[in-house]
mmCIF file of C-alpha atoms in Angstrom:
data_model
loop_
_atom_site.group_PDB
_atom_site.id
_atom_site.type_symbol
_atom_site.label_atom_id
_atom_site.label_comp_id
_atom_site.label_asym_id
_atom_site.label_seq_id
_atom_site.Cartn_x
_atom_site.Cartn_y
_atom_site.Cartn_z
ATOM 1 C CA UNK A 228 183.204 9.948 58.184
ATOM 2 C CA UNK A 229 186.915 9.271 56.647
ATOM 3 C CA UNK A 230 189.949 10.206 58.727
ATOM 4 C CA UNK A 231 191.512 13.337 56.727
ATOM 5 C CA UNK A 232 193.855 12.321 54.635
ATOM 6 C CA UNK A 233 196.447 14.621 55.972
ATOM 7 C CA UNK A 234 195.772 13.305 59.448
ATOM 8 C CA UNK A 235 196.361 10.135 58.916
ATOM 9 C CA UNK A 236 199.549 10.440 57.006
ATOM 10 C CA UNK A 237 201.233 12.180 59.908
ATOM 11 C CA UNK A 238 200.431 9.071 61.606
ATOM 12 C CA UNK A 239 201.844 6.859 58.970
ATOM 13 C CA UNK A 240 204.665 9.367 58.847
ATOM 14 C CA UNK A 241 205.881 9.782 61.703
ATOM 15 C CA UNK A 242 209.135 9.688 63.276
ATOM 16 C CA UNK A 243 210.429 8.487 66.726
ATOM 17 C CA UNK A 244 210.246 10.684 69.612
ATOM 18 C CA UNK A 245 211.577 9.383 72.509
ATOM 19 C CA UNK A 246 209.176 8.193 75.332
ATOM 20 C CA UNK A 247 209.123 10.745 78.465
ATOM 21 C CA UNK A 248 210.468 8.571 81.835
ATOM 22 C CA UNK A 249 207.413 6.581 83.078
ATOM 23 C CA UNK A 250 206.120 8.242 86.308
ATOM 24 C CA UNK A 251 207.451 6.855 89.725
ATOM 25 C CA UNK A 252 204.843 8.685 90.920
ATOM 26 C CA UNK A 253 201.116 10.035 90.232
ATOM 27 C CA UNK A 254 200.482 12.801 88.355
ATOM 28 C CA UNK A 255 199.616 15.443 90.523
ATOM 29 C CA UNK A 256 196.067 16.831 89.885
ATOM 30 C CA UNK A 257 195.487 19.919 92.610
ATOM 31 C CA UNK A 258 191.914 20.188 93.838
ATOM 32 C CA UNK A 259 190.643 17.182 91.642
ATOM 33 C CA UNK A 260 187.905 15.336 93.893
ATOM 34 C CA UNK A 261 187.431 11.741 91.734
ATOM 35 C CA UNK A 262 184.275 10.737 93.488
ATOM 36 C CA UNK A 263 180.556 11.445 91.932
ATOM 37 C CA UNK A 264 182.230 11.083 88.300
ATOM 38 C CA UNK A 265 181.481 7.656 87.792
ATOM 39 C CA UNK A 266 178.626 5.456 88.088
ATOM 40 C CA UNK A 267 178.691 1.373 88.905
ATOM 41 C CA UNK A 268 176.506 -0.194 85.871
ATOM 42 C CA UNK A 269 177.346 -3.811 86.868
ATOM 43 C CA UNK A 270 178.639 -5.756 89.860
ATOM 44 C CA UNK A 271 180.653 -8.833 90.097
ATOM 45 C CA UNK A 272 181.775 -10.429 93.519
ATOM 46 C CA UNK A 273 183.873 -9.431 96.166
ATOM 47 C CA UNK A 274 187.077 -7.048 95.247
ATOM 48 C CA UNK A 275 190.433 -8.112 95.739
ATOM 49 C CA UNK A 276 193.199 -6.275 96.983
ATOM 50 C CA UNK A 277 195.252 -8.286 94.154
ATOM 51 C CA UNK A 278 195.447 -6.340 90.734
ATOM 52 C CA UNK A 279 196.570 -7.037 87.188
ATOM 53 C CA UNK A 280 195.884 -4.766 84.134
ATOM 54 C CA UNK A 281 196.390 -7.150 80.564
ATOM 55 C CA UNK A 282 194.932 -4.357 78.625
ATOM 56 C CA UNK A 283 195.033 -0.659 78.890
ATOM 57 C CA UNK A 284 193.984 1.146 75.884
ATOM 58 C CA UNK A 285 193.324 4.916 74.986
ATOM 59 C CA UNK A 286 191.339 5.997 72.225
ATOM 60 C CA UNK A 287 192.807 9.250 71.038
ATOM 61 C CA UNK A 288 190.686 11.481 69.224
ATOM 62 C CA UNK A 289 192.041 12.564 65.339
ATOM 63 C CA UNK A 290 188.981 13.813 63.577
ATOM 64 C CA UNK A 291 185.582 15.693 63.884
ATOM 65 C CA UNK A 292 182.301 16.598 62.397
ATOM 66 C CA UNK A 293 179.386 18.013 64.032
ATOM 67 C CA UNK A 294 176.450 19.294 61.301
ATOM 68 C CA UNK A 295 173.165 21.301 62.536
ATOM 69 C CA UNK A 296 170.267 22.042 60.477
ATOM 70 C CA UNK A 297 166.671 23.006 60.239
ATOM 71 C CA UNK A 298 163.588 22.972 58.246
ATOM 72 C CA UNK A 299 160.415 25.245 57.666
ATOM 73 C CA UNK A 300 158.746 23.598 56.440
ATOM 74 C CA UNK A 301 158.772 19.770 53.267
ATOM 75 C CA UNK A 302 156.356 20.059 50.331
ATOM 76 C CA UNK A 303 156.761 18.433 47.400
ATOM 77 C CA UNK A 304 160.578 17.305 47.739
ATOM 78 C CA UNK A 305 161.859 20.040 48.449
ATOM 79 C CA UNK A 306 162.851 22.044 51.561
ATOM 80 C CA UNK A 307 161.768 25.568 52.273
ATOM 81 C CA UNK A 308 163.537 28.642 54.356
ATOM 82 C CA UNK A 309 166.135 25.629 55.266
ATOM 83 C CA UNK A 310 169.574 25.710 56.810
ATOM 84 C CA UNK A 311 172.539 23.184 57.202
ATOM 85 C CA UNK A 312 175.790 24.137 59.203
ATOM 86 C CA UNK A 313 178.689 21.598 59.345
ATOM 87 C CA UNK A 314 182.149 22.178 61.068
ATOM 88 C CA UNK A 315 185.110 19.508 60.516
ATOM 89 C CA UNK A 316 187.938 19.437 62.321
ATOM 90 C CA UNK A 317 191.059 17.191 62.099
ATOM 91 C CA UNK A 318 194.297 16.872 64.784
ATOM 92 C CA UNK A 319 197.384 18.017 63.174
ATOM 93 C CA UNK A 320 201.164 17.673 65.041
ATOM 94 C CA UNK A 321 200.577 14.559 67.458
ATOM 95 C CA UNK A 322 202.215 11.247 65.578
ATOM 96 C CA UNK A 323 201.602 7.991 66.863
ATOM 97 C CA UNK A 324 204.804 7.679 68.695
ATOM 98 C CA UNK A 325 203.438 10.677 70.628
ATOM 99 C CA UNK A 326 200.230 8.963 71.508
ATOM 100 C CA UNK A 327 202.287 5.837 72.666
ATOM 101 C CA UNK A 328 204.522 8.168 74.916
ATOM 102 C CA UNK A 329 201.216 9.291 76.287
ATOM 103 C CA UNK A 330 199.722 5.862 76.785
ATOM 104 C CA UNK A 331 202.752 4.627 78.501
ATOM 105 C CA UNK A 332 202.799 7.493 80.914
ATOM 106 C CA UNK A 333 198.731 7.002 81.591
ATOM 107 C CA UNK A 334 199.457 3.032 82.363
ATOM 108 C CA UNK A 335 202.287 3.728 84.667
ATOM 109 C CA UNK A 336 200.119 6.149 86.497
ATOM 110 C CA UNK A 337 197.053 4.040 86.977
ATOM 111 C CA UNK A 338 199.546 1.448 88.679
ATOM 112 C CA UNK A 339 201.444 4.263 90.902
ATOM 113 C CA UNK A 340 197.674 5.109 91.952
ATOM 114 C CA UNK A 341 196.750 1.877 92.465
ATOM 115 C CA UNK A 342 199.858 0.674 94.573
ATOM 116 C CA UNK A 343 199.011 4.199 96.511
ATOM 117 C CA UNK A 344 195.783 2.933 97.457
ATOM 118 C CA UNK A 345 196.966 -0.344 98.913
ATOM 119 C CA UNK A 346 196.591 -2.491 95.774
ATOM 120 C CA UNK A 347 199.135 -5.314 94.733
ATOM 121 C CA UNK A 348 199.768 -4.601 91.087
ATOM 122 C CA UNK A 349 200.603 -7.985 89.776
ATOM 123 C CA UNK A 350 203.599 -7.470 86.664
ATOM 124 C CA UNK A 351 202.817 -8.760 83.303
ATOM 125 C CA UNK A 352 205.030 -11.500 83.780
ATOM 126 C CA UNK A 353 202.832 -13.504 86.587
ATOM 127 C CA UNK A 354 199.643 -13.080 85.041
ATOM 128 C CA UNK A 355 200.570 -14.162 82.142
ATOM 129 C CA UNK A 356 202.398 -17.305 84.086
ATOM 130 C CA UNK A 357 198.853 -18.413 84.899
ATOM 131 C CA UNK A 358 197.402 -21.372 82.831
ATOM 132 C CA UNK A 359 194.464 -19.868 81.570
ATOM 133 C CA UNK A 360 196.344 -16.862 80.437
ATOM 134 C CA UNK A 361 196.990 -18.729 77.324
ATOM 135 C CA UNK A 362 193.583 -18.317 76.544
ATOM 136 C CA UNK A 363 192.636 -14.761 76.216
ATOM 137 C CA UNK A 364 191.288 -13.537 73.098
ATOM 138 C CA UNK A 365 193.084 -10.219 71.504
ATOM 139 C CA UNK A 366 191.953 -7.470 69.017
ATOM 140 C CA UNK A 367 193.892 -6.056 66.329
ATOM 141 C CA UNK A 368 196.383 -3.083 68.381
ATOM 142 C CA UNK A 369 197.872 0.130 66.900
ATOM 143 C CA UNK A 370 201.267 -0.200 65.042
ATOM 144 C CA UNK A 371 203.086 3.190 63.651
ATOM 145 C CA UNK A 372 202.995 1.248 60.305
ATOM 146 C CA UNK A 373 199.466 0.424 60.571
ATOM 147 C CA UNK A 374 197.038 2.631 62.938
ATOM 148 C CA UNK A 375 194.027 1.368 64.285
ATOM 149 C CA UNK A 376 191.162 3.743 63.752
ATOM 150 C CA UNK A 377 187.668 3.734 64.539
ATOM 151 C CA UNK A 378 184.630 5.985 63.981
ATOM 152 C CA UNK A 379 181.668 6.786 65.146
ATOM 153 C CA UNK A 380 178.489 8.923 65.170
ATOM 154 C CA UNK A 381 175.936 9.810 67.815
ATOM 155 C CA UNK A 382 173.179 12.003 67.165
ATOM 156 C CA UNK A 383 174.563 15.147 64.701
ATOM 157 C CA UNK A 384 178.543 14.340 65.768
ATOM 158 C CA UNK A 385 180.671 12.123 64.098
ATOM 159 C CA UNK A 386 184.166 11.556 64.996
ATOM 160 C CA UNK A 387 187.185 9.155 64.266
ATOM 161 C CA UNK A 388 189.841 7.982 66.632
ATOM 162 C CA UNK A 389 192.858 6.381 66.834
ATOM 163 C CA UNK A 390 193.266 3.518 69.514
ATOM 164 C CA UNK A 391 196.487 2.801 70.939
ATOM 165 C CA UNK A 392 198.054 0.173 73.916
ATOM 166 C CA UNK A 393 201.093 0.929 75.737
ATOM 167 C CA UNK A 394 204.165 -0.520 74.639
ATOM 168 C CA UNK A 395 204.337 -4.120 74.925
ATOM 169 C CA UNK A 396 200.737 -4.280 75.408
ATOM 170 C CA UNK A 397 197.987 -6.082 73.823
ATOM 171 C CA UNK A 398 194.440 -4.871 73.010
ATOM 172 C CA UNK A 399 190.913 -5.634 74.131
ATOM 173 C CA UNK A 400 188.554 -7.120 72.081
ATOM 174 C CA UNK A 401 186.193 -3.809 71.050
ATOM 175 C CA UNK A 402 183.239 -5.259 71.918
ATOM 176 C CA UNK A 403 180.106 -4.379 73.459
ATOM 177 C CA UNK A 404 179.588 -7.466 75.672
ATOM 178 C CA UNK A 405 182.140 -8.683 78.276
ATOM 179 C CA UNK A 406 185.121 -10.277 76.299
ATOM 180 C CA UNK A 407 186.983 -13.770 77.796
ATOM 181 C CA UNK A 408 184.292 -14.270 80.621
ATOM 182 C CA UNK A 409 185.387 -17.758 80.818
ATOM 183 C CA UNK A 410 189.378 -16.943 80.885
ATOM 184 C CA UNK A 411 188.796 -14.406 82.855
ATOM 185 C CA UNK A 412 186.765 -16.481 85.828
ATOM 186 C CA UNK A 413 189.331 -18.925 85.783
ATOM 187 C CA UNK A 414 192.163 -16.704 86.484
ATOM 188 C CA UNK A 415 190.276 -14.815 88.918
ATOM 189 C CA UNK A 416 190.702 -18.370 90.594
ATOM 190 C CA UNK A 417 194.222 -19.020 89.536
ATOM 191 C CA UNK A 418 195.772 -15.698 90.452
ATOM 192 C CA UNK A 419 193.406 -14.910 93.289
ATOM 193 C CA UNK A 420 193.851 -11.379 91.581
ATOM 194 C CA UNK A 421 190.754 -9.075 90.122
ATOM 195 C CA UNK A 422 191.218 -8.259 86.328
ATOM 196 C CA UNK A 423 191.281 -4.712 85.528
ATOM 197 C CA UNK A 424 190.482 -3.483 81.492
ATOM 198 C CA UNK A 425 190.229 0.406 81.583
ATOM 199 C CA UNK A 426 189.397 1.650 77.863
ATOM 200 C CA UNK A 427 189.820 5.537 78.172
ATOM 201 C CA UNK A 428 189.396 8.413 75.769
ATOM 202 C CA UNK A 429 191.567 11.675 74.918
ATOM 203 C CA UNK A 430 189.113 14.347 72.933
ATOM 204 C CA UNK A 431 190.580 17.611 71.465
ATOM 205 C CA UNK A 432 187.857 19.871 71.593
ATOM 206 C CA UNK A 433 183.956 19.858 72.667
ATOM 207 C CA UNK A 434 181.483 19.643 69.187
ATOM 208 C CA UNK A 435 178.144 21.050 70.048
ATOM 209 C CA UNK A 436 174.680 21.842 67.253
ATOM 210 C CA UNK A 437 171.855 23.642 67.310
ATOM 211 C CA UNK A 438 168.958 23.640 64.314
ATOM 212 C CA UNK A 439 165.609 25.230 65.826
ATOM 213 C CA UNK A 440 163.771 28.392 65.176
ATOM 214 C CA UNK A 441 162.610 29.858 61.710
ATOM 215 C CA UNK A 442 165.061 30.175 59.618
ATOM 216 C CA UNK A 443 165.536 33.358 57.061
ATOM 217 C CA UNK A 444 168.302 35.233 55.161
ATOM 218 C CA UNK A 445 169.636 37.153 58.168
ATOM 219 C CA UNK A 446 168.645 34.292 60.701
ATOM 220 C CA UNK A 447 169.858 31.175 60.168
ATOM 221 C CA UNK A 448 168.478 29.292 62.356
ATOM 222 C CA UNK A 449 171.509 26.754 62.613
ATOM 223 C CA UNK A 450 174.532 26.441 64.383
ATOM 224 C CA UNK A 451 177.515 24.783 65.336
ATOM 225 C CA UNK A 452 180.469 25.221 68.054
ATOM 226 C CA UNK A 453 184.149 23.217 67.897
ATOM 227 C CA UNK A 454 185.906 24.846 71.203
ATOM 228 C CA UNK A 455 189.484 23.785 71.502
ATOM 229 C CA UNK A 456 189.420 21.805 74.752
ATOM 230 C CA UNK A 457 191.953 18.459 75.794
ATOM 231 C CA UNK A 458 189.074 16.263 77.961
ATOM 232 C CA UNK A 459 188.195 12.738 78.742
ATOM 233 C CA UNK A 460 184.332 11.748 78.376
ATOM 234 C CA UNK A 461 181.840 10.563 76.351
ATOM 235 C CA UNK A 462 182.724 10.032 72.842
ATOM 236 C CA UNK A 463 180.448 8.879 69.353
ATOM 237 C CA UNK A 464 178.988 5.421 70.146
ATOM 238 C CA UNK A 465 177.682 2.367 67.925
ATOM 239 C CA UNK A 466 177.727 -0.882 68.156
ATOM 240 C CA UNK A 467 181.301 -2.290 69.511
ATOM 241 C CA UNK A 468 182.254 1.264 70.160
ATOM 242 C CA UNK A 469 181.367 3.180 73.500
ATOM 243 C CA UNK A 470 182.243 5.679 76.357
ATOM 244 C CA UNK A 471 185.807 5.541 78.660
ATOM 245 C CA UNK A 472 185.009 2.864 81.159
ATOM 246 C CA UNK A 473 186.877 0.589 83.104
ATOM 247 C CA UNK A 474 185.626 -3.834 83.303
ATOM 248 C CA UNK A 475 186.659 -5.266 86.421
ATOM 249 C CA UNK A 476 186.795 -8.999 86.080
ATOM 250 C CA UNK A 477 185.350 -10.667 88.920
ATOM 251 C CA UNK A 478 184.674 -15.023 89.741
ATOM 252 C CA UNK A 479 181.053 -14.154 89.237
ATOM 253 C CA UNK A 480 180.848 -11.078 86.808
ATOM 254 C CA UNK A 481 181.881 -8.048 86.210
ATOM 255 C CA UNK A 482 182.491 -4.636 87.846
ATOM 256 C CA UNK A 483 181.951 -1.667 85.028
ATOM 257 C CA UNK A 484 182.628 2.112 85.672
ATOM 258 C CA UNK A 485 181.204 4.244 83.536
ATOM 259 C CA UNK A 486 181.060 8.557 83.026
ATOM 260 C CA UNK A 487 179.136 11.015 84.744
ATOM 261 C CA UNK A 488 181.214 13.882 83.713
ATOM 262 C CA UNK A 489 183.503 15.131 81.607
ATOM 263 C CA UNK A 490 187.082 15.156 82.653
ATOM 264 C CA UNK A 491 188.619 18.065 81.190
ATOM 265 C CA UNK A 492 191.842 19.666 81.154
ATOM 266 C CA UNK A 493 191.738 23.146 80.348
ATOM 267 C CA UNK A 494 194.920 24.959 78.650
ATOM 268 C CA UNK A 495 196.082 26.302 75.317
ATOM 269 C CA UNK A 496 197.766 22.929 73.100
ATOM 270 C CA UNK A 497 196.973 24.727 69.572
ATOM 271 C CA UNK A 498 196.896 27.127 66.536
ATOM 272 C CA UNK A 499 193.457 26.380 64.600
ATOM 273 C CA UNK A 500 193.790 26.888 60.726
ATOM 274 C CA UNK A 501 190.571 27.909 59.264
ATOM 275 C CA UNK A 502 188.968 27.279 55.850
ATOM 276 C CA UNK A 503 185.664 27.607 54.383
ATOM 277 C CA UNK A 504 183.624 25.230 51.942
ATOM 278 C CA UNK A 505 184.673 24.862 48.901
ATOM 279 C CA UNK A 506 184.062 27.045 45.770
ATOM 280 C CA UNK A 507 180.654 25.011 44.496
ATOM 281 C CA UNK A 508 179.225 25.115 48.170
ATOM 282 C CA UNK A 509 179.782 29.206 47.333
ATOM 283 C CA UNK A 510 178.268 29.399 44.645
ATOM 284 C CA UNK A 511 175.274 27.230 45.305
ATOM 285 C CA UNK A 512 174.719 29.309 48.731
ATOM 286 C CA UNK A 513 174.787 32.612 46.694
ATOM 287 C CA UNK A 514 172.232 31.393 44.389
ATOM 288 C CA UNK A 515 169.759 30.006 47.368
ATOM 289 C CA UNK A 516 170.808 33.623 49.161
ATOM 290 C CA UNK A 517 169.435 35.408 46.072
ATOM 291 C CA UNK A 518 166.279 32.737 46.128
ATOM 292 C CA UNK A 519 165.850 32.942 49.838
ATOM 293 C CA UNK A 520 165.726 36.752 49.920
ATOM 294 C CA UNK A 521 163.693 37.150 47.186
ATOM 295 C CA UNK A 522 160.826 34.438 48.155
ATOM 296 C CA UNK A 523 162.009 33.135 51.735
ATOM 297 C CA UNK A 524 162.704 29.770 49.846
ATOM 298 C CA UNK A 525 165.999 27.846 49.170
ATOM 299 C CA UNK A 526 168.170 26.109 51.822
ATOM 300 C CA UNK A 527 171.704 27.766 53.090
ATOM 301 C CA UNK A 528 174.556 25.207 53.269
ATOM 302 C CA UNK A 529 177.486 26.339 55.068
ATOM 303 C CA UNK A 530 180.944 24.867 55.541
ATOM 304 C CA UNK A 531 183.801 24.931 57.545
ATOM 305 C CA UNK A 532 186.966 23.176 58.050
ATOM 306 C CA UNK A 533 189.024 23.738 61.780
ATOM 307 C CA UNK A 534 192.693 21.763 61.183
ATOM 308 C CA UNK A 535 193.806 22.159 65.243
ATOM 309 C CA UNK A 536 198.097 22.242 64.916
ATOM 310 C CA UNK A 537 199.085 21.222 68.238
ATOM 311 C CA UNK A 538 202.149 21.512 70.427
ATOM 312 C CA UNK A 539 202.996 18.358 71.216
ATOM 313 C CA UNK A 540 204.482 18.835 74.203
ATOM 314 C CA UNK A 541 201.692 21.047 75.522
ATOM 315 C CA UNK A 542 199.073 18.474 74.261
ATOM 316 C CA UNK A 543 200.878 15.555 76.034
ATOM 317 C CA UNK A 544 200.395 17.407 79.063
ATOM 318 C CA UNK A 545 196.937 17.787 78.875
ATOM 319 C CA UNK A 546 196.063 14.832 77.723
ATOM 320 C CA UNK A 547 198.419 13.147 80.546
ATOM 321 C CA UNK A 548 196.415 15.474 83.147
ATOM 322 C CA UNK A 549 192.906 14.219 81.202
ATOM 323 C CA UNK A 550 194.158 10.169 81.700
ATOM 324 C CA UNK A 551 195.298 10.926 84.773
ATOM 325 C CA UNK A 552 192.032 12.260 86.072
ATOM 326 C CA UNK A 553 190.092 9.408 84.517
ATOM 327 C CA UNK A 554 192.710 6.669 86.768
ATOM 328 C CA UNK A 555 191.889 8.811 89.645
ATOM 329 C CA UNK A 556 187.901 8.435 89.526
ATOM 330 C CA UNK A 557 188.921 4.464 88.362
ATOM 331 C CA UNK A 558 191.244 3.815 91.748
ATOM 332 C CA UNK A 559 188.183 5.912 93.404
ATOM 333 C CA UNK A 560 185.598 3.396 92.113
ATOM 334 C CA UNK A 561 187.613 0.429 93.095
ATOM 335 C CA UNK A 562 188.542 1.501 96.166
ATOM 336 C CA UNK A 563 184.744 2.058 96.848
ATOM 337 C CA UNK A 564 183.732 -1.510 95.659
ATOM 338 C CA UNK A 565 182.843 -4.124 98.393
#
């Protein structure tokens, strides 16, 4: 799936916005209980109560698809009483010196919660005064001038996504397998400090499909749903490219948190600008209509296009609330960890 081209200019485009104050505090989330929403996938050694975050990196969703469709029935090449939905959607109004505001906000309030919870949050100047700090590998990270996007597709969803550091920070090799074991172990050692890597995720709405039942001119048999909706969660995975989780570096291994809900944060952040496919889908779903109700044969293609023109203000609140529940159930994890 390409990133809209639209999208991605307001990215390249955009102008400075000032960064909101970093919180001296948490963000306050009323009622939010952290624990059950995670899982432990892999354990390292003992915890310590000595913390130091080199990389904190949120992966801000841009772009959608989700596509549904169904079949009768295949004979000879050809598909009979079929049906194919698709929906696209694309994130208008947030620039990429919004989504650094946002990032910077999210990394000062995963160290207010950790310091809350008794952790020593080491600065960014002594970890990186350790010897074998030298020695950490980096991945490419997010400029205005140059966005770093990724994509990916699971099942019937595809979706892009631009990833972004705070300010001053570096990025995480986007890899599937534990990045800088060995640099890692050895300033578990030097620092006497547990590494923290949170990779977390900002969607703008929930992309759901449906293609089952038989299909015919007055039932289609498929469907979509794109419901506005600010959340943190599962996201499109492939290789290199996975769910919010957190990698605790540890002497012996590692400590990785990992989803068991979404995170959502529920409030109005857009207008949603609505267009249909384009005039050749038209006319080649009028003439399968005029097959399909004449001999139940023919398959209807249908296509949308959602552009979502967010308040950025309102949208950096959400998605601050959406981080901010994703430190708490982080900090929770932690805190649980022997």
């Amino acid at each position: 799936m390409r990133l809209p081209t639209r999208c991605l200019l307001a990215l390249l485009l955009s102008t400075a916005i000032a960064a909101p104050t970093l919180a001296a505090a948490p963000v306050e989330l009323p009622g939010f209980d952290p624990s059950g929403k995670a899982r432990t996938v892999m354990a390292g050694e003992k915890k310590s109560q000595n913390i130091y975050i080199p990389s904190y990196r949120v992966a801000f969703q841009v772009a959608g698809k989700v596509t549904a469709s169904t079949r009768e029935s295949y004979a000879l090449g050809s598909n009979r009483s079929g049906t194919s939905v698709t929906q696209n959607t694309a994130l208008d109004g947030i620039d990429f010196a919004r989504m650094q505001a946002i990032a910077d906000q999210a990394h000062a309030d995963l160290v207010a919660r950790l310091q809350a919870a008794g952790f020593n949050v080491l600065d960014d100047a002594q970890w990186r005064a350790a010897p074998s700090a030298a020695k950490l590998d980096w991945a490419k990270a997010s400029t205005a001038a140059s966005p770093m996007t990724v994509e990916g597709k699971s099942g019937t969803t595809e979706t892009a996504y631009v990833l972004v550091t705070p300010t001053g920070m570096q990025n995480w090799p986007e890899t599937v397998m534990p990045a800088n074991l060995g640099a890692s172990r050895a300033l578990r050692k030097e620092l006497d400090a547990v590494m923290l890597v949170p990779r977390l995720v900002v969607n703008y709405a929930t992309m759901e499909s449906s293609g089952k039942g038989k299909s015919g001119f007055f039932s289609r048999g498929s469907s979509t749903s794109v419901t506005p909706l600010v959340h943190g969660g599962a996201y499109a995975g492939g290789f290199g490219f996975d769910n919010w989780k957190a990698r605790v570096g540890q002497h012996g291994g590692f400590i990785e948190f990992k989803p068991e809900a979404v995170l959502d944060a529920p409030g109005e952040f857009a207008s949603v600008e609505k267009s249909e496919g384009d005039r050749a889908s038209r006319a080649g779903n009028l003439a399968n209509a005029i097959t399909w109700a004449l001999a139940g044969v023919g398959t209807f293609r249908d296509v949308h296009y959602l552009y979502y023109d967010a308040d950025p203000d309102a949208y950096a609140r959400l998605a601050g609330e959406a981080l901010a529940k994703q430190n708490a159930v982080l900090v929770h994890e932690l805190s649980k960890a022997k």
